[in-house]
């Protein structure tokens, strides 16, 4: 089995790229956040254990997360490999993944970082506005309303969610960037980290990721 790890801060567009690469290679995208949300919805013991952490925006403990991820990698559709999205999020998770893959006679092939500077992440994450009557969503730069501060659809005032306010977003982002830096460091030390500029348009970022994979025979796209 061949495993690709996609890394990026919240707002970097990592999830979008994971979907595109999974389709491109015909492999499952395995996202621990999705697995936790599904488990919480189904009310499984694992889901109930994870729910409190998720609601507080904290990382779920490594033992729970690693166990769930490895079980998912043993499913038949991941036999040829998987694109990991949102895992590993800590150095301990990265080390546990290395050990588990070594037991299966394989290793992480590449860790791809969708790199976006903190200032741009803040702009992306704090630019969201909702209309006060029906929750229609807008974004300062990506999807601005025709008239600033007014909903195109129903003319109501646009408001910002409490947790989208810059000071709240900054605090959460700084925590998450610290953990991401550890994981990036782990793969850089292993010599398999490649970073691409995540400020470019979505299709350009995808091309850069595919180019980064070209030297690795299994992931080569060109004939
Ligand atoms: P996400 O959809 O990736 O933003 O994840 C949603 C939530 O699930 C996170 O805020 C964490 O509480 C939890 N979670 C997802 N992936 C991990 C992980 N690798 N380690 C710990 N917690 C995680």
PDB file of C-alpha atoms and ligand atoms in Angstrom:
ATOM      1  CA  UNK A   1       0.000   0.000   0.000  1.00  0.00           C
ATOM      2  CA  UNK A   2       1.200   3.536  -0.795  1.00  0.00           C
ATOM      3  CA  UNK A   3       0.438   6.428   1.519  1.00  0.00           C
ATOM      4  CA  UNK A   4       0.498  10.133   0.730  1.00  0.00           C
ATOM      5  CA  UNK A   5       0.177  12.674   3.520  1.00  0.00           C
ATOM      6  CA  UNK A   6      -1.293  16.090   2.754  1.00  0.00           C
ATOM      7  CA  UNK A   7      -0.412  18.801   5.246  1.00  0.00           C
ATOM      8  CA  UNK A   8      -1.687  22.339   5.618  1.00  0.00           C
ATOM      9  CA  UNK A   9      -3.101  24.822   8.081  1.00  0.00           C
ATOM     10  CA  UNK A  10      -6.847  25.410   8.383  1.00  0.00           C
ATOM     11  CA  UNK A  11      -7.829  27.569   5.423  1.00  0.00           C
ATOM     12  CA  UNK A  12      -4.862  26.453   3.277  1.00  0.00           C
ATOM     13  CA  UNK A  13      -7.058  24.439   0.905  1.00  0.00           C
ATOM     14  CA  UNK A  14      -5.593  21.072   1.888  1.00  0.00           C
ATOM     15  CA  UNK A  15      -9.015  19.363   1.967  1.00  0.00           C
ATOM     16  CA  UNK A  16      -9.839  20.546  -1.561  1.00  0.00           C
ATOM     17  CA  UNK A  17      -6.526  19.217  -2.875  1.00  0.00           C
ATOM     18  CA  UNK A  18      -6.966  15.912  -1.032  1.00  0.00           C
ATOM     19  CA  UNK A  19     -10.283  15.386  -2.842  1.00  0.00           C
ATOM     20  CA  UNK A  20      -8.711  16.191  -6.227  1.00  0.00           C
ATOM     21  CA  UNK A  21      -5.683  13.916  -5.691  1.00  0.00           C
ATOM     22  CA  UNK A  22      -7.859  11.057  -4.413  1.00  0.00           C
ATOM     23  CA  UNK A  23      -9.941  11.229  -7.606  1.00  0.00           C
ATOM     24  CA  UNK A  24      -6.825  11.570  -9.748  1.00  0.00           C
ATOM     25  CA  UNK A  25      -5.174   8.454  -8.315  1.00  0.00           C
ATOM     26  CA  UNK A  26      -8.367   6.463  -7.700  1.00  0.00           C
ATOM     27  CA  UNK A  27      -7.542   6.058  -4.013  1.00  0.00           C
ATOM     28  CA  UNK A  28      -9.668   6.825  -0.957  1.00  0.00           C
ATOM     29  CA  UNK A  29      -9.200  10.144   0.806  1.00  0.00           C
ATOM     30  CA  UNK A  30      -8.991   9.288   4.479  1.00  0.00           C
ATOM     31  CA  UNK A  31      -9.840  12.270   6.680  1.00  0.00           C
ATOM     32  CA  UNK A  32      -9.810  11.715  10.439  1.00  0.00           C
ATOM     33  CA  UNK A  33     -12.162  14.703  10.943  1.00  0.00           C
ATOM     34  CA  UNK A  34     -14.763  12.998   8.716  1.00  0.00           C
ATOM     35  CA  UNK A  35     -14.268   9.682  10.513  1.00  0.00           C
ATOM     36  CA  UNK A  36     -14.828  11.371  13.883  1.00  0.00           C
ATOM     37  CA  UNK A  37     -17.916  13.232  12.651  1.00  0.00           C
ATOM     38  CA  UNK A  38     -19.395   9.992  11.267  1.00  0.00           C
ATOM     39  CA  UNK A  39     -18.638   8.138  14.516  1.00  0.00           C
ATOM     40  CA  UNK A  40     -20.216  10.941  16.570  1.00  0.00           C
ATOM     41  CA  UNK A  41     -23.311  10.912  14.348  1.00  0.00           C
ATOM     42  CA  UNK A  42     -23.622   7.132  14.705  1.00  0.00           C
ATOM     43  CA  UNK A  43     -23.179   7.416  18.478  1.00  0.00           C
ATOM     44  CA  UNK A  44     -20.411   4.759  18.609  1.00  0.00           C
ATOM     45  CA  UNK A  45     -18.233   4.612  21.779  1.00  0.00           C
ATOM     46  CA  UNK A  46     -15.368   6.146  19.783  1.00  0.00           C
ATOM     47  CA  UNK A  47     -17.619   8.903  18.495  1.00  0.00           C
ATOM     48  CA  UNK A  48     -18.870   9.695  21.977  1.00  0.00           C
ATOM     49  CA  UNK A  49     -15.296   9.788  23.300  1.00  0.00           C
ATOM     50  CA  UNK A  50     -14.254  12.183  20.520  1.00  0.00           C
ATOM     51  CA  UNK A  51     -17.273  14.475  20.605  1.00  0.00           C
ATOM     52  CA  UNK A  52     -16.260  16.643  23.595  1.00  0.00           C
ATOM     53  CA  UNK A  53     -12.800  17.344  22.179  1.00  0.00           C
ATOM     54  CA  UNK A  54     -14.224  18.245  18.786  1.00  0.00           C
ATOM     55  CA  UNK A  55     -16.789  20.593  20.269  1.00  0.00           C
ATOM     56  CA  UNK A  56     -14.040  22.420  22.150  1.00  0.00           C
ATOM     57  CA  UNK A  57     -11.891  22.577  19.009  1.00  0.00           C
ATOM     58  CA  UNK A  58      -9.205  20.475  20.729  1.00  0.00           C
ATOM     59  CA  UNK A  59      -7.281  17.570  19.269  1.00  0.00           C
ATOM     60  CA  UNK A  60      -8.684  14.158  20.112  1.00  0.00           C
ATOM     61  CA  UNK A  61      -6.065  12.146  22.106  1.00  0.00           C
ATOM     62  CA  UNK A  62      -3.516  10.299  19.977  1.00  0.00           C
ATOM     63  CA  UNK A  63      -4.460   6.757  21.156  1.00  0.00           C
ATOM     64  CA  UNK A  64      -8.045   7.183  19.976  1.00  0.00           C
ATOM     65  CA  UNK A  65      -7.077   8.911  16.728  1.00  0.00           C
ATOM     66  CA  UNK A  66      -4.298   6.501  15.725  1.00  0.00           C
ATOM     67  CA  UNK A  67      -6.440   3.420  16.440  1.00  0.00           C
ATOM     68  CA  UNK A  68      -9.277   4.753  14.329  1.00  0.00           C
ATOM     69  CA  UNK A  69      -6.986   5.727  11.430  1.00  0.00           C
ATOM     70  CA  UNK A  70      -5.227   2.344  11.325  1.00  0.00           C
ATOM     71  CA  UNK A  71      -8.549   0.511  11.348  1.00  0.00           C
ATOM     72  CA  UNK A  72      -9.644   2.627   8.379  1.00  0.00           C
ATOM     73  CA  UNK A  73      -6.408   1.832   6.496  1.00  0.00           C
ATOM     74  CA  UNK A  74      -7.173  -1.881   6.906  1.00  0.00           C
ATOM     75  CA  UNK A  75     -10.461  -1.535   4.972  1.00  0.00           C
ATOM     76  CA  UNK A  76     -10.458  -3.239   1.532  1.00  0.00           C
ATOM     77  CA  UNK A  77     -10.725   0.019  -0.455  1.00  0.00           C
ATOM     78  CA  UNK A  78      -7.403   1.212   1.015  1.00  0.00           C
ATOM     79  CA  UNK A  79      -5.532  -1.925   0.013  1.00  0.00           C
ATOM     80  CA  UNK A  80      -3.610  -0.081  -2.737  1.00  0.00           C
ATOM     81  CA  UNK A  81      -3.146   3.049  -0.657  1.00  0.00           C
ATOM     82  CA  UNK A  82      -4.711   6.235   0.622  1.00  0.00           C
ATOM     83  CA  UNK A  83      -4.450  10.003   0.638  1.00  0.00           C
ATOM     84  CA  UNK A  84      -4.389  11.162   4.259  1.00  0.00           C
ATOM     85  CA  UNK A  85      -6.106  14.461   5.038  1.00  0.00           C
ATOM     86  CA  UNK A  86      -5.969  15.827   8.584  1.00  0.00           C
ATOM     87  CA  UNK A  87      -3.682  13.082   9.881  1.00  0.00           C
ATOM     88  CA  UNK A  88      -1.049  13.147  11.326  1.00  0.00           C
ATOM     89  CA  UNK A  89      -1.669  16.284  13.387  1.00  0.00           C
ATOM     90  CA  UNK A  90       1.018  15.614  16.041  1.00  0.00           C
ATOM     91  CA  UNK A  91       4.551  14.226  16.018  1.00  0.00           C
ATOM     92  CA  UNK A  92       3.383  11.198  18.044  1.00  0.00           C
ATOM     93  CA  UNK A  93       0.744  10.444  15.403  1.00  0.00           C
ATOM     94  CA  UNK A  94       3.375  10.707  12.650  1.00  0.00           C
ATOM     95  CA  UNK A  95       5.641   8.287  14.537  1.00  0.00           C
ATOM     96  CA  UNK A  96       2.781   5.854  15.175  1.00  0.00           C
ATOM     97  CA  UNK A  97       1.912   5.916  11.467  1.00  0.00           C
ATOM     98  CA  UNK A  98       5.566   5.205  10.541  1.00  0.00           C
ATOM     99  CA  UNK A  99       5.617   2.198  12.881  1.00  0.00           C
ATOM    100  CA  UNK A 100       2.287   0.823  11.644  1.00  0.00           C
ATOM    101  CA  UNK A 101       3.317   1.148   7.991  1.00  0.00           C
ATOM    102  CA  UNK A 102       6.712  -0.433   8.700  1.00  0.00           C
ATOM    103  CA  UNK A 103       4.832  -3.427  10.154  1.00  0.00           C
ATOM    104  CA  UNK A 104       2.977  -3.637   6.844  1.00  0.00           C
ATOM    105  CA  UNK A 105       6.279  -3.478   4.916  1.00  0.00           C
ATOM    106  CA  UNK A 106       5.730   0.042   3.589  1.00  0.00           C
ATOM    107  CA  UNK A 107       6.226   3.722   4.497  1.00  0.00           C
ATOM    108  CA  UNK A 108       4.824   7.172   3.807  1.00  0.00           C
ATOM    109  CA  UNK A 109       5.900   8.003   0.234  1.00  0.00           C
ATOM    110  CA  UNK A 110       5.609  11.763   0.405  1.00  0.00           C
ATOM    111  CA  UNK A 111       4.340  14.492   2.668  1.00  0.00           C
ATOM    112  CA  UNK A 112       2.992  17.420   0.679  1.00  0.00           C
ATOM    113  CA  UNK A 113       2.576  20.760   2.428  1.00  0.00           C
ATOM    114  CA  UNK A 114       0.099  23.261   0.991  1.00  0.00           C
ATOM    115  CA  UNK A 115       1.890  26.304   2.291  1.00  0.00           C
ATOM    116  CA  UNK A 116       0.058  29.578   2.966  1.00  0.00           C
ATOM    117  CA  UNK A 117       1.537  32.402   5.065  1.00  0.00           C
ATOM    118  CA  UNK A 118      -0.210  33.157   8.370  1.00  0.00           C
ATOM    119  CA  UNK A 119      -1.415  36.604   7.259  1.00  0.00           C
ATOM    120  CA  UNK A 120      -3.180  35.111   4.240  1.00  0.00           C
ATOM    121  CA  UNK A 121      -4.707  32.330   6.383  1.00  0.00           C
ATOM    122  CA  UNK A 122      -6.105  34.980   8.725  1.00  0.00           C
ATOM    123  CA  UNK A 123      -7.555  36.893   5.792  1.00  0.00           C
ATOM    124  CA  UNK A 124      -9.187  33.730   4.439  1.00  0.00           C
ATOM    125  CA  UNK A 125     -10.536  32.569   7.788  1.00  0.00           C
ATOM    126  CA  UNK A 126     -11.816  35.930   8.997  1.00  0.00           C
ATOM    127  CA  UNK A 127     -13.269  37.164   5.696  1.00  0.00           C
ATOM    128  CA  UNK A 128     -16.518  35.223   6.078  1.00  0.00           C
ATOM    129  CA  UNK A 129     -19.816  37.087   6.567  1.00  0.00           C
ATOM    130  CA  UNK A 130     -23.341  35.763   7.058  1.00  0.00           C
ATOM    131  CA  UNK A 131     -26.613  37.501   6.345  1.00  0.00           C
ATOM    132  CA  UNK A 132     -28.541  38.177   9.529  1.00  0.00           C
ATOM    133  CA  UNK A 133     -31.888  36.886   8.299  1.00  0.00           C
ATOM    134  CA  UNK A 134     -31.154  33.613   6.483  1.00  0.00           C
ATOM    135  CA  UNK A 135     -27.425  32.857   6.907  1.00  0.00           C
ATOM    136  CA  UNK A 136     -26.438  33.330   3.242  1.00  0.00           C
ATOM    137  CA  UNK A 137     -22.623  33.333   3.207  1.00  0.00           C
ATOM    138  CA  UNK A 138     -20.147  35.740   1.635  1.00  0.00           C
ATOM    139  CA  UNK A 139     -16.412  36.278   1.716  1.00  0.00           C
ATOM    140  CA  UNK A 140     -14.522  39.576   1.570  1.00  0.00           C
ATOM    141  CA  UNK A 141     -12.325  38.484  -1.316  1.00  0.00           C
ATOM    142  CA  UNK A 142     -13.518  35.092  -2.564  1.00  0.00           C
ATOM    143  CA  UNK A 143     -17.250  35.880  -2.766  1.00  0.00           C
ATOM    144  CA  UNK A 144     -18.042  39.495  -1.921  1.00  0.00           C
ATOM    145  CA  UNK A 145     -21.625  40.817  -1.848  1.00  0.00           C
ATOM    146  CA  UNK A 146     -22.569  43.334  -4.570  1.00  0.00           C
ATOM    147  CA  UNK A 147     -22.991  46.046  -1.896  1.00  0.00           C
ATOM    148  CA  UNK A 148     -20.625  45.875   1.104  1.00  0.00           C
ATOM    149  CA  UNK A 149     -22.392  44.742   4.288  1.00  0.00           C
ATOM    150  CA  UNK A 150     -25.698  43.872   2.560  1.00  0.00           C
ATOM    151  CA  UNK A 151     -27.029  40.444   1.496  1.00  0.00           C
ATOM    152  CA  UNK A 152     -27.500  40.190  -2.309  1.00  0.00           C
ATOM    153  CA  UNK A 153     -30.449  37.853  -1.864  1.00  0.00           C
ATOM    154  CA  UNK A 154     -32.594  39.432   0.829  1.00  0.00           C
ATOM    155  CA  UNK A 155     -31.021  42.835   1.578  1.00  0.00           C
ATOM    156  CA  UNK A 156     -30.398  42.089   5.268  1.00  0.00           C
ATOM    157  CA  UNK A 157     -27.268  43.241   7.119  1.00  0.00           C
ATOM    158  CA  UNK A 158     -24.187  40.977   7.021  1.00  0.00           C
ATOM    159  CA  UNK A 159     -22.726  39.917  10.365  1.00  0.00           C
ATOM    160  CA  UNK A 160     -19.618  38.010  11.435  1.00  0.00           C
ATOM    161  CA  UNK A 161     -19.797  34.798  13.516  1.00  0.00           C
ATOM    162  CA  UNK A 162     -18.157  35.145  16.937  1.00  0.00           C
ATOM    163  CA  UNK A 163     -15.611  32.435  16.195  1.00  0.00           C
ATOM    164  CA  UNK A 164     -14.694  34.052  12.856  1.00  0.00           C
ATOM    165  CA  UNK A 165     -13.521  37.225  14.643  1.00  0.00           C
ATOM    166  CA  UNK A 166      -9.805  37.893  14.049  1.00  0.00           C
ATOM    167  CA  UNK A 167      -8.691  37.638  17.712  1.00  0.00           C
ATOM    168  CA  UNK A 168     -10.438  34.268  18.170  1.00  0.00           C
ATOM    169  CA  UNK A 169      -9.240  32.914  14.827  1.00  0.00           C
ATOM    170  CA  UNK A 170      -5.684  34.035  15.541  1.00  0.00           C
ATOM    171  CA  UNK A 171      -5.573  32.203  18.896  1.00  0.00           C
ATOM    172  CA  UNK A 172      -6.913  28.967  17.407  1.00  0.00           C
ATOM    173  CA  UNK A 173      -4.647  29.224  14.370  1.00  0.00           C
ATOM    174  CA  UNK A 174      -1.503  29.771  16.439  1.00  0.00           C
ATOM    175  CA  UNK A 175      -2.190  26.596  18.432  1.00  0.00           C
ATOM    176  CA  UNK A 176      -2.735  24.576  15.286  1.00  0.00           C
ATOM    177  CA  UNK A 177       0.308  26.013  13.505  1.00  0.00           C
ATOM    178  CA  UNK A 178       2.524  24.897  16.393  1.00  0.00           C
ATOM    179  CA  UNK A 179       1.383  21.274  16.028  1.00  0.00           C
ATOM    180  CA  UNK A 180       1.651  21.447  12.226  1.00  0.00           C
ATOM    181  CA  UNK A 181       5.251  22.697  12.491  1.00  0.00           C
ATOM    182  CA  UNK A 182       6.172  19.553  14.479  1.00  0.00           C
ATOM    183  CA  UNK A 183       4.685  17.285  11.837  1.00  0.00           C
ATOM    184  CA  UNK A 184       6.338  19.233   9.000  1.00  0.00           C
ATOM    185  CA  UNK A 185       9.642  18.918  10.844  1.00  0.00           C
ATOM    186  CA  UNK A 186       9.154  15.152  11.230  1.00  0.00           C
ATOM    187  CA  UNK A 187       8.778  14.653   7.465  1.00  0.00           C
ATOM    188  CA  UNK A 188      11.485  17.175   6.577  1.00  0.00           C
ATOM    189  CA  UNK A 189      13.907  15.203   8.756  1.00  0.00           C
ATOM    190  CA  UNK A 190      12.794  12.020   6.980  1.00  0.00           C
ATOM    191  CA  UNK A 191      13.637  13.752   3.664  1.00  0.00           C
ATOM    192  CA  UNK A 192      10.175  13.345   2.147  1.00  0.00           C
ATOM    193  CA  UNK A 193       8.615  16.781   2.682  1.00  0.00           C
ATOM    194  CA  UNK A 194       7.687  18.877  -0.342  1.00  0.00           C
ATOM    195  CA  UNK A 195       6.031  22.278  -0.030  1.00  0.00           C
ATOM    196  CA  UNK A 196       3.956  24.006  -2.687  1.00  0.00           C
ATOM    197  CA  UNK A 197       2.714  27.599  -2.716  1.00  0.00           C
ATOM    198  CA  UNK A 198      -0.927  27.429  -1.578  1.00  0.00           C
ATOM    199  CA  UNK A 199      -1.635  31.050  -2.565  1.00  0.00           C
ATOM    200  CA  UNK A 200      -1.979  30.092  -6.229  1.00  0.00           C
ATOM    201  CA  UNK A 201      -5.334  29.140  -7.853  1.00  0.00           C
ATOM    202  CA  UNK A 202      -6.678  25.673  -6.985  1.00  0.00           C
ATOM    203  CA  UNK A 203      -5.756  24.060 -10.349  1.00  0.00           C
ATOM    204  CA  UNK A 204      -2.231  25.519 -10.220  1.00  0.00           C
ATOM    205  CA  UNK A 205      -1.711  24.110  -6.715  1.00  0.00           C
ATOM    206  CA  UNK A 206      -2.893  20.685  -7.943  1.00  0.00           C
ATOM    207  CA  UNK A 207      -0.378  20.828 -10.824  1.00  0.00           C
ATOM    208  CA  UNK A 208       2.426  21.748  -8.435  1.00  0.00           C
ATOM    209  CA  UNK A 209       1.506  18.825  -6.174  1.00  0.00           C
ATOM    210  CA  UNK A 210       1.486  16.405  -9.114  1.00  0.00           C
ATOM    211  CA  UNK A 211       4.849  17.798 -10.288  1.00  0.00           C
ATOM    212  CA  UNK A 212       6.249  17.255  -6.800  1.00  0.00           C
ATOM    213  CA  UNK A 213       5.197  13.606  -7.040  1.00  0.00           C
ATOM    214  CA  UNK A 214       6.737  13.013 -10.503  1.00  0.00           C
ATOM    215  CA  UNK A 215      10.095  11.715  -9.196  1.00  0.00           C
ATOM    216  CA  UNK A 216       8.327   8.983  -7.192  1.00  0.00           C
ATOM    217  CA  UNK A 217       7.646   6.087  -9.631  1.00  0.00           C
ATOM    218  CA  UNK A 218       4.321   4.964  -8.127  1.00  0.00           C
ATOM    219  CA  UNK A 219       2.890   8.500  -8.191  1.00  0.00           C
ATOM    220  CA  UNK A 220       4.228   9.514 -11.588  1.00  0.00           C
ATOM    221  CA  UNK A 221       1.394  10.741 -13.796  1.00  0.00           C
ATOM    222  CA  UNK A 222       3.176  11.347 -17.078  1.00  0.00           C
ATOM    223  CA  UNK A 223       3.929   8.304 -19.287  1.00  0.00           C
TER     224      UNK A 223
HETATM  225  P1  LIG B   1     -11.192  18.540  10.752  1.00  0.00           P
HETATM  226  O1  LIG B   1     -12.422  18.147  10.002  1.00  0.00           O
HETATM  227  O2  LIG B   1      -9.947  17.961  10.148  1.00  0.00           O
HETATM  228  O3  LIG B   1     -11.100  20.021  10.980  1.00  0.00           O
HETATM  229  O4  LIG B   1     -11.317  17.872  12.210  1.00  0.00           O
HETATM  230  C1  LIG B   1     -12.376  18.165  13.078  1.00  0.00           C
HETATM  231  C2  LIG B   1     -11.991  17.798  14.502  1.00  0.00           C
HETATM  232  O5  LIG B   1     -11.725  16.386  14.603  1.00  0.00           O
HETATM  233  C3  LIG B   1     -10.719  18.456  15.012  1.00  0.00           C
HETATM  234  O6  LIG B   1     -10.968  19.747  15.530  1.00  0.00           O
HETATM  235  C4  LIG B   1     -10.287  17.486  16.115  1.00  0.00           C
HETATM  236  O7  LIG B   1     -11.080  17.654  17.282  1.00  0.00           O
HETATM  237  C5  LIG B   1     -10.635  16.147  15.495  1.00  0.00           C
HETATM  238  N1  LIG B   1      -9.502  15.607  14.704  1.00  0.00           N
HETATM  239  C6  LIG B   1      -9.451  15.420  13.363  1.00  0.00           C
HETATM  240  N2  LIG B   1      -8.271  14.885  12.992  1.00  0.00           N
HETATM  241  C7  LIG B   1      -7.547  14.736  14.115  1.00  0.00           C
HETATM  242  C8  LIG B   1      -6.230  14.256  14.400  1.00  0.00           C
HETATM  243  N3  LIG B   1      -5.407  13.794  13.436  1.00  0.00           N
HETATM  244  N4  LIG B   1      -5.820  14.273  15.698  1.00  0.00           N
HETATM  245  C9  LIG B   1      -6.617  14.699  16.685  1.00  0.00           C
HETATM  246  N5  LIG B   1      -7.852  15.191  16.487  1.00  0.00           N
HETATM  247  C10 LIG B   1      -8.325  15.207  15.224  1.00  0.00           C
END
